[in-house]
Short mmCIF file of C-alpha atoms and ligand atoms in Angstrom, two decimals:
data_model
loop_
_atom_site.label_atom_id
_atom_site.label_comp_id
_atom_site.label_asym_id
_atom_site.label_seq_id
_atom_site.Cartn_x
_atom_site.Cartn_y
_atom_site.Cartn_z
CA MET H 1 17.38 7.00 -10.79
CA ASP H 2 14.01 5.46 -10.07
CA LEU H 3 12.90 2.18 -11.20
CA SER H 4 10.55 3.65 -13.74
CA GLU H 5 13.61 5.55 -15.32
CA GLN H 6 15.58 2.45 -15.10
CA VAL H 7 13.26 0.08 -16.92
CA SER H 8 12.83 2.89 -19.56
CA GLU H 9 16.88 3.50 -20.05
CA SER H 10 17.52 -0.30 -20.22
CA PHE H 11 14.76 -0.61 -22.55
CA VAL H 12 16.46 1.82 -24.84
CA GLU H 13 19.69 -0.02 -24.57
CA LEU H 14 18.51 -3.29 -25.60
CA PHE H 15 15.85 -2.45 -28.01
CA GLY H 16 17.18 0.71 -29.40
CA GLY H 17 13.90 2.89 -29.08
CA LYS H 18 11.80 3.92 -26.60
CA PRO H 19 8.97 1.84 -24.80
CA SER H 20 5.41 2.63 -25.66
CA VAL H 21 4.20 2.03 -22.07
CA ILE H 22 5.67 1.62 -18.61
CA ALA H 23 3.19 -0.16 -16.07
CA ARG H 24 3.83 -0.93 -12.34
CA ALA H 25 2.21 -3.26 -9.91
CA PRO H 26 2.96 -3.42 -6.12
CA GLY H 27 3.56 -6.10 -3.83
CA ARG H 28 1.42 -6.28 -0.49
CA VAL H 29 1.16 -6.65 3.20
CA ASN H 30 -1.71 -7.73 5.13
CA LEU H 31 -2.57 -6.19 8.19
CA ILE H 32 -4.99 -8.75 9.18
CA GLY H 33 -7.48 -11.30 7.73
CA GLU H 34 -4.76 -14.57 7.17
CA HIS H 35 -6.21 -17.41 5.46
CA THR H 36 -9.26 -16.32 5.60
CA ASP H 37 -9.63 -15.46 1.32
CA TYR H 38 -10.39 -18.95 0.52
CA ASN H 39 -12.90 -19.52 3.07
CA ASP H 40 -14.64 -16.97 1.09
CA GLY H 41 -13.96 -14.39 4.25
CA PHE H 42 -12.63 -11.01 4.94
CA VAL H 43 -9.07 -9.64 4.35
CA LEU H 44 -7.43 -6.05 5.07
CA PRO H 45 -4.30 -6.14 3.02
CA MET H 46 -2.44 -2.64 2.01
CA ALA H 47 -0.49 -2.32 -1.36
CA ILE H 48 3.32 -1.55 -0.45
CA ASP H 49 5.59 0.93 -1.88
CA ARG H 50 7.66 -1.84 -3.54
CA ALA H 51 6.64 -2.84 -6.90
CA ILE H 52 7.56 -4.69 -10.42
CA TRP H 53 8.04 -1.97 -13.31
CA ILE H 54 7.50 -3.11 -16.78
CA ALA H 55 8.59 -0.94 -19.96
CA ALA H 56 7.24 -2.68 -23.32
CA ARG H 57 6.54 -2.01 -26.86
CA PRO H 58 4.72 -3.90 -29.08
CA ARG H 59 5.68 -6.60 -31.79
CA ALA H 60 3.90 -7.60 -34.90
CA ASP H 61 5.13 -11.53 -34.75
CA GLY H 62 3.06 -12.39 -31.67
CA LEU H 63 6.24 -12.97 -29.72
CA VAL H 64 6.48 -12.05 -25.96
CA HIS H 65 10.44 -11.06 -25.31
CA VAL H 66 11.00 -10.26 -21.83
CA HIS H 67 14.71 -8.98 -20.26
CA SER H 68 14.56 -9.50 -16.53
CA ILE H 69 17.16 -7.17 -14.99
CA ASP H 70 16.87 -8.79 -11.43
CA PHE H 71 17.20 -12.59 -12.98
CA ASP H 72 19.73 -10.86 -15.37
CA SER H 73 17.96 -12.87 -17.98
CA HIS H 74 15.55 -12.93 -20.73
CA ASP H 75 12.99 -15.29 -22.21
CA THR H 76 10.88 -15.72 -25.49
CA PHE H 77 7.37 -17.11 -25.80
CA SER H 78 4.98 -17.47 -28.75
CA LEU H 79 1.39 -16.46 -27.80
CA GLU H 80 0.10 -18.85 -30.21
CA ASP H 81 1.94 -21.87 -28.61
CA LEU H 82 2.32 -21.41 -25.05
CA LYS H 83 4.43 -23.89 -23.20
CA ARG H 84 5.25 -24.83 -19.91
CA GLY H 85 8.75 -24.12 -18.61
CA HIS H 86 10.59 -22.85 -15.42
CA GLY H 87 11.45 -19.68 -13.65
CA TRP H 88 10.01 -16.09 -13.41
CA SER H 89 8.46 -16.25 -16.99
CA GLU H 90 5.69 -18.68 -16.13
CA TYR H 91 3.89 -15.67 -14.66
CA LEU H 92 3.67 -13.97 -17.73
CA LYS H 93 2.70 -17.10 -19.79
CA GLY H 94 0.11 -17.95 -17.06
CA VAL H 95 -1.87 -14.38 -17.40
CA ALA H 96 -1.34 -14.73 -21.37
CA TYR H 97 -2.85 -18.23 -21.33
CA VAL H 98 -6.04 -17.31 -18.99
CA LEU H 99 -6.71 -13.86 -21.10
CA LYS H 100 -6.51 -16.04 -24.22
CA LEU H 101 -8.63 -18.71 -22.56
CA ASP H 102 -11.71 -16.10 -21.73
CA GLY H 103 -11.32 -15.46 -25.38
CA HIS H 104 -9.15 -12.06 -25.51
CA ARG H 105 -6.62 -11.51 -28.45
CA LEU H 106 -3.35 -10.79 -27.46
CA SER H 107 -0.47 -8.85 -29.00
CA GLY H 108 2.93 -9.65 -28.88
CA TRP H 109 5.79 -7.16 -27.04
CA GLU H 110 8.98 -6.92 -26.35
CA GLY H 111 9.81 -5.37 -22.48
CA VAL H 112 12.38 -4.94 -19.75
CA MET H 113 10.92 -5.51 -16.12
CA LEU H 114 12.83 -4.59 -12.59
CA GLY H 115 11.28 -4.73 -9.44
CA ASP H 116 12.18 -3.99 -5.43
CA VAL H 117 9.40 -6.19 -3.90
CA PRO H 118 11.51 -8.89 -2.25
CA ARG H 119 11.24 -12.29 -3.58
CA GLY H 120 9.83 -15.32 -1.53
CA SER H 121 9.51 -13.29 1.60
CA GLY H 122 5.51 -13.16 1.57
CA LEU H 123 5.12 -9.87 0.21
CA SER H 124 3.49 -11.19 -3.13
CA SER H 125 6.43 -10.24 -5.71
CA SER H 126 4.66 -13.24 -7.76
CA ALA H 127 1.18 -11.21 -7.82
CA ALA H 128 3.03 -8.10 -8.64
CA LEU H 129 4.46 -9.69 -11.52
CA GLU H 130 1.13 -10.93 -12.54
CA LEU H 131 -0.49 -7.66 -12.26
CA ALA H 132 2.26 -5.96 -14.02
CA SER H 133 2.06 -7.92 -16.95
CA ALA H 134 -1.87 -8.14 -16.96
CA ARG H 135 -1.48 -4.33 -17.41
CA ILE H 136 1.13 -4.47 -20.20
CA PHE H 137 -0.93 -6.85 -21.91
CA ALA H 138 -4.16 -4.93 -21.68
CA SER H 139 -2.45 -1.91 -22.73
CA ILE H 140 -0.85 -3.45 -25.68
CA SER H 141 -3.93 -5.28 -26.70
CA GLY H 142 -5.97 -2.62 -25.95
CA LEU H 143 -8.38 -4.53 -23.38
CA GLU H 144 -10.19 -2.75 -20.79
CA TRP H 145 -8.99 -2.67 -17.40
CA ASN H 146 -11.31 -3.83 -14.53
CA ALA H 147 -9.09 -4.46 -11.33
CA ALA H 148 -11.12 -7.26 -9.83
CA TYR H 149 -11.22 -9.08 -13.35
CA MET H 150 -7.72 -8.89 -13.67
CA ALA H 151 -6.99 -10.10 -10.05
CA ARG H 152 -9.08 -13.09 -11.18
CA VAL H 153 -6.73 -13.50 -14.18
CA GLY H 154 -3.69 -13.10 -12.11
CA GLN H 155 -5.17 -15.66 -9.24
CA ARG H 156 -6.05 -18.24 -12.30
CA ALA H 157 -2.50 -17.72 -13.94
CA GLU H 158 -1.13 -18.78 -10.35
CA ASN H 159 -3.78 -21.75 -9.81
CA GLU H 160 -4.02 -23.20 -13.32
CA TRP H 161 -0.51 -22.38 -15.17
CA VAL H 162 2.00 -22.19 -12.08
CA GLY H 163 0.21 -24.71 -10.08
CA VAL H 164 -0.12 -22.77 -6.72
CA ASN H 165 -3.46 -22.97 -5.28
CA CYS H 166 -3.55 -19.28 -3.52
CA GLY H 167 -6.55 -17.20 -2.79
CA ILE H 168 -7.68 -14.11 -4.35
CA MET H 169 -6.26 -11.70 -1.36
CA ASP H 170 -2.92 -10.94 -2.75
CA GLN H 171 -4.07 -10.29 -6.54
CA MET H 172 -7.01 -8.23 -5.33
CA ALA H 173 -4.52 -5.97 -3.44
CA SER H 174 -1.81 -5.51 -6.30
CA ALA H 175 -4.58 -4.31 -8.69
CA ALA H 176 -6.66 -2.27 -6.68
CA CYS H 177 -5.36 -0.82 -3.71
CA ARG H 178 -5.40 3.28 -3.14
CA GLN H 179 -2.41 5.07 -1.88
CA GLY H 180 -2.69 5.94 1.80
CA HIS H 181 -5.51 3.11 2.56
CA ALA H 182 -6.01 -0.56 3.36
CA LEU H 183 -8.51 -2.68 1.48
CA PHE H 184 -11.10 -4.10 3.17
CA LEU H 185 -12.48 -6.70 0.75
CA ASP H 186 -15.08 -9.51 1.05
CA CYS H 187 -13.32 -12.45 -0.90
CA ARG H 188 -17.11 -14.08 -1.53
CA SER H 189 -18.41 -10.74 -3.37
CA LEU H 190 -15.25 -8.99 -4.27
CA GLU H 191 -16.73 -6.04 -2.69
CA MET H 192 -14.33 -3.69 -1.20
CA GLU H 193 -13.73 -0.49 0.67
CA HIS H 194 -10.70 1.87 1.04
CA VAL H 195 -10.12 2.21 4.59
CA PRO H 196 -7.98 5.17 5.57
CA LEU H 197 -4.45 4.34 7.61
CA PRO H 198 -4.52 5.91 10.80
CA GLY H 199 -2.36 9.02 11.07
CA HIS H 200 0.93 8.84 13.20
CA VAL H 201 1.48 5.18 12.78
CA ALA H 202 3.87 3.15 10.65
CA VAL H 203 3.67 -0.14 9.09
CA VAL H 204 6.91 -2.06 9.64
CA VAL H 205 7.53 -5.11 7.80
CA MET H 206 9.79 -7.36 9.44
CA ASP H 207 11.43 -9.96 7.41
CA THR H 208 12.67 -13.12 9.83
CA SER H 209 14.81 -13.93 6.44
CA THR H 210 13.36 -17.57 6.84
CA ARG H 211 11.63 -19.07 3.75
CA ARG H 212 8.88 -21.71 2.66
CA GLY H 213 7.21 -21.67 -0.54
CA LEU H 214 3.30 -21.85 -1.27
CA VAL H 215 3.51 -24.88 -3.17
CA ASP H 216 4.15 -26.95 0.18
CA SER H 217 1.67 -29.11 1.06
CA ALA H 218 1.02 -27.46 4.32
CA TYR H 219 -1.05 -24.59 2.62
CA ASN H 220 -2.88 -26.97 0.67
CA GLU H 221 -3.52 -29.13 3.79
CA ARG H 222 -4.80 -26.21 5.72
CA ARG H 223 -7.72 -25.56 2.77
CA SER H 224 -8.71 -29.02 2.87
CA GLN H 225 -9.08 -28.74 6.55
CA CYS H 226 -11.12 -26.00 6.42
CA GLU H 227 -13.31 -27.52 3.50
CA GLN H 228 -13.81 -30.67 5.89
CA ALA H 229 -15.06 -28.14 8.80
CA ALA H 230 -17.40 -26.32 5.88
CA ARG H 231 -18.93 -29.61 4.68
CA PHE H 232 -19.41 -30.60 8.85
CA PHE H 233 -21.36 -27.49 9.21
CA GLY H 234 -23.41 -28.13 5.86
CA VAL H 235 -22.06 -24.66 4.23
CA LYS H 236 -20.26 -23.39 1.32
CA ALA H 237 -17.29 -22.25 3.02
CA LEU H 238 -16.38 -21.30 6.93
CA ARG H 239 -17.61 -17.71 6.19
CA ASP H 240 -21.13 -18.83 6.75
CA VAL H 241 -20.44 -20.26 10.09
CA SER H 242 -21.44 -18.11 13.13
CA TRP H 243 -19.59 -18.18 16.27
CA ALA H 244 -22.75 -19.46 18.22
CA GLU H 245 -23.14 -22.56 15.38
CA PHE H 246 -19.45 -23.22 15.95
CA GLU H 247 -20.08 -23.19 19.72
CA LYS H 248 -22.72 -25.43 19.57
CA ARG H 249 -21.43 -27.96 17.25
CA LYS H 250 -17.58 -28.01 17.49
CA SER H 251 -17.55 -31.01 19.58
CA GLY H 252 -18.41 -33.29 16.80
CA LEU H 253 -15.38 -32.01 14.80
CA ASP H 254 -12.15 -33.71 14.96
CA GLU H 255 -9.68 -31.62 17.31
CA VAL H 256 -7.42 -30.07 14.87
CA VAL H 257 -10.07 -29.26 12.25
CA MET H 258 -11.67 -28.01 15.21
CA ARG H 259 -8.71 -25.59 16.08
CA ARG H 260 -8.47 -24.64 11.92
CA ALA H 261 -12.24 -23.68 11.74
CA ARG H 262 -11.81 -21.75 15.05
CA HIS H 263 -9.14 -19.70 13.57
CA ILE H 264 -10.84 -18.67 10.35
CA ILE H 265 -14.21 -17.78 12.17
CA THR H 266 -12.63 -15.77 14.79
CA GLU H 267 -10.08 -13.95 12.29
CA ASN H 268 -12.83 -12.87 10.03
CA GLN H 269 -14.48 -11.18 13.18
CA ARG H 270 -11.11 -9.75 13.85
CA VAL H 271 -10.97 -8.23 10.41
CA LEU H 272 -14.20 -6.70 11.01
CA ASP H 273 -13.21 -5.32 14.46
CA ALA H 274 -9.74 -3.85 12.98
CA VAL H 275 -12.00 -1.99 10.08
CA GLN H 276 -13.93 -0.49 12.97
CA ALA H 277 -10.57 0.22 14.85
CA MET H 278 -9.25 2.14 12.06
CA ARG H 279 -12.10 3.99 11.60
CA SER H 280 -12.52 5.52 15.06
CA ASN H 281 -8.43 5.72 15.10
CA ASP H 282 -8.33 3.30 17.67
CA LEU H 283 -4.78 2.39 17.67
CA ALA H 284 -4.51 0.41 20.79
CA GLY H 285 -7.54 -1.51 19.66
CA LEU H 286 -6.22 -2.37 16.43
CA GLY H 287 -2.64 -3.23 17.95
CA ASN H 288 -4.75 -5.77 20.17
CA LEU H 289 -6.39 -7.62 17.15
CA LEU H 290 -3.21 -8.11 15.70
CA LYS H 291 -1.53 -9.46 18.76
CA ALA H 292 -4.78 -11.79 18.98
CA GLY H 293 -4.53 -12.75 15.48
CA HIS H 294 -1.02 -14.12 15.98
CA VAL H 295 -2.06 -16.21 18.74
CA SER H 296 -4.67 -17.75 16.84
CA LEU H 297 -2.35 -18.27 13.63
CA ARG H 298 0.33 -19.88 15.98
CA ASP H 299 -1.48 -22.16 18.07
CA ASP H 300 -5.06 -22.95 15.97
CA LEU H 301 -4.07 -22.50 12.60
CA GLU H 302 -0.38 -23.55 13.21
CA VAL H 303 1.23 -21.32 10.34
CA THR H 304 4.01 -19.96 12.37
CA ASN H 305 7.51 -20.86 12.71
CA GLU H 306 10.03 -19.98 15.39
CA ALA H 307 11.26 -17.39 13.97
CA LEU H 308 7.99 -15.66 12.89
CA ASN H 309 7.11 -16.13 16.97
CA GLN H 310 10.47 -14.74 17.99
CA ILE H 311 10.26 -11.56 15.70
CA VAL H 312 6.80 -11.15 16.95
CA GLU H 313 7.67 -11.03 20.22
CA ALA H 314 10.75 -8.80 19.83
CA ALA H 315 8.45 -6.13 18.17
CA GLN H 316 5.96 -6.73 20.88
CA MET H 317 8.50 -5.99 23.56
CA GLN H 318 8.68 -2.40 22.61
CA SER H 319 6.74 0.22 24.10
CA SER H 320 6.28 1.85 20.56
CA CYS H 321 4.65 -1.03 19.10
CA TYR H 322 1.06 -1.27 19.08
CA GLY H 323 0.92 -4.46 18.16
CA ALA H 324 2.33 -7.33 15.82
CA ARG H 325 1.77 -10.39 13.85
CA MET H 326 2.68 -12.91 10.96
CA THR H 327 1.63 -11.97 8.09
CA GLY H 328 0.79 -13.64 4.46
CA GLY H 329 1.05 -17.55 4.09
CA GLY H 330 3.33 -18.33 7.05
CA PHE H 331 5.87 -20.96 7.84
CA GLY H 332 8.40 -18.32 7.24
CA GLY H 333 8.76 -15.14 5.65
CA CYS H 334 7.40 -11.64 7.24
CA ALA H 335 5.68 -10.41 10.34
CA VAL H 336 4.16 -6.81 10.25
CA ALA H 337 3.80 -4.25 13.40
CA LEU H 338 1.93 -1.01 13.95
CA VAL H 339 4.81 1.44 15.06
CA ALA H 340 4.00 4.75 16.73
CA ALA H 341 5.62 6.82 13.78
CA GLY H 342 8.04 9.07 15.73
CA GLN H 343 9.93 5.86 17.18
CA ILE H 344 11.00 4.15 14.20
CA GLN H 345 14.54 4.30 14.21
CA THR H 346 14.54 3.10 17.81
CA PHE H 347 12.09 0.43 17.22
CA THR H 348 14.14 -0.71 14.19
CA ASP H 349 17.32 -1.02 16.26
CA GLU H 350 16.00 -3.04 19.02
CA VAL H 351 14.19 -5.37 16.88
CA GLN H 352 17.34 -5.97 14.93
CA LYS H 353 18.72 -6.49 18.23
CA ALA H 354 16.57 -8.58 20.08
CA TYR H 355 15.91 -10.96 16.80
CA ARG H 356 19.37 -11.36 16.51
CA GLN H 357 19.87 -12.66 19.71
CA SER H 358 17.04 -14.81 20.00
CA SER H 359 17.47 -16.47 16.71
CA GLY H 360 20.78 -15.82 15.37
CA LEU H 361 19.32 -14.61 11.90
CA GLU H 362 19.63 -11.53 10.49
CA PRO H 363 16.38 -9.78 9.61
CA GLN H 364 15.31 -7.35 7.24
CA ILE H 365 13.09 -4.47 8.14
CA TYR H 366 11.01 -2.26 5.66
CA VAL H 367 9.00 0.57 6.75
CA CYS H 368 5.98 0.72 4.11
CA LYS H 369 3.90 3.45 2.85
CA ALA H 370 0.26 2.28 1.38
CA ASP H 371 0.91 2.41 -2.38
CA ALA H 372 -1.71 2.41 -5.23
CA GLY H 373 -2.81 -0.57 -7.05
CA ALA H 374 -1.42 -1.40 -10.70
CA ASN H 375 -1.10 1.17 -13.18
CA VAL H 376 0.23 2.35 -16.41
CA VAL H 377 2.68 5.30 -15.68
CA TYR H 378 3.17 6.30 -19.18
CA ASN H 379 2.17 6.23 -22.50
CA SER H 380 3.77 7.27 -25.37
CA ASP H 381 1.49 9.67 -27.15
CA ASN H 382 1.33 9.86 -31.14
CA MET H 383 4.64 12.09 -31.22
CA GLY H 384 6.75 9.26 -29.34
CA SER H 385 7.04 11.97 -26.35
CA TYR H 386 6.19 10.45 -22.89
CA ARG H 387 2.86 12.13 -21.02
CA ARG H 388 2.39 10.76 -17.39
CA ILE H 389 -0.86 9.73 -17.03
CA THR H 390 -2.41 8.82 -13.56
CA VAL H 391 -4.60 6.02 -14.13
CA GLN H 392 -6.51 4.91 -10.55
CA PRO H 393 -7.55 1.23 -10.53
C1 LIG B 1 -1.01 -16.57 0.50
C2 LIG B 1 -2.15 -16.37 -0.22
C3 LIG B 1 -3.25 -15.91 -0.47
C4 LIG B 1 -3.59 -15.92 1.47
C5 LIG B 1 -2.51 -15.87 2.35
C6 LIG B 1 -2.92 -16.09 3.90
O1 LIG B 1 -0.21 -15.34 0.61
O2 LIG B 1 -1.41 -15.99 -1.62
O3 LIG B 1 -4.04 -16.15 -1.03
O4 LIG B 1 -4.48 -17.27 1.26
O5 LIG B 1 -1.55 -16.82 2.13
O6 LIG B 1 -3.66 -15.35 4.14
#
């Protein structure tokens, strides 16, 4: 039984009747372009074939009542009187809060949710939850779906309600990706291009099993160091500093801030180069960019931990690996590797063995397909039966 059927069946059991809408929104893995989003730069994430699913039906009393199968708990809140609390439902409240701030009239609903995006590992399960609930709110309240707008709603929910100061990448990936493609995104203009993934290569996500939350001050500290560097160069964001300008004036910067800025400036260029490499099917070139990205994240931005360095090294020791790097916010969580498609099993076995040996930890390995962004999967028609609808974001 797939997750769509599971949420649907649980809905029937819990609420005694069919859901009127089922939506899903995926997690993401970032191929390259790390910590560039809040510098108005470029990113290249892809949505993964792991998602959060919600089955729902409208309620007339303005309440939202949701049961989470994963957490085996439920929560009810009033759209009229949103109150801060703790736990998974804060993401739903945050989405409702921002939509209301923007003047949308929301209807209540009851629903069941379930997902297979690993939580807290840097694969954006929270963005997936925000976008899945945005899909449900939009569908139930009759709001128009605009992927970029809804991604902003998700990001603002995170910034203004949950209190995490993230950029726009995760929500854009969950909202706007296309199957088989990575999303080349300009985080300033939100202009995007869907770049096909090269054939004969697998995207392998390697979870170190180490964790560090984004709420941590280290992420915010990197942000303010980047802002400090932008002020030094007299620009809005580091996106506006060329390599030549950086080289000319870098000696005026504090040494640590200089390295933070160097990461951002070189990483933006690596994203542009990676898009070129993908377009020309240059897997070796693409792999080298990932490798260089990891070194820069390790030495200049300093957002890796020992486990991430060990798992990336274990991956890069394999002849089937074109390149690997940490992915996401860092300080724990996952790395990503590009691996020759025919050799996934050997790669996985060898990396597990090497990583266990060097770190003493048990990694989780996920071979991921590039999936589509958030969509409504089923909607009931007037007859109460289901029709499958394919709404591309
Ligand atoms: C987290 C944030 C993103 C982005 C990445 C680093 O995933 O949510 O906005 O800043 O870290 O690239």
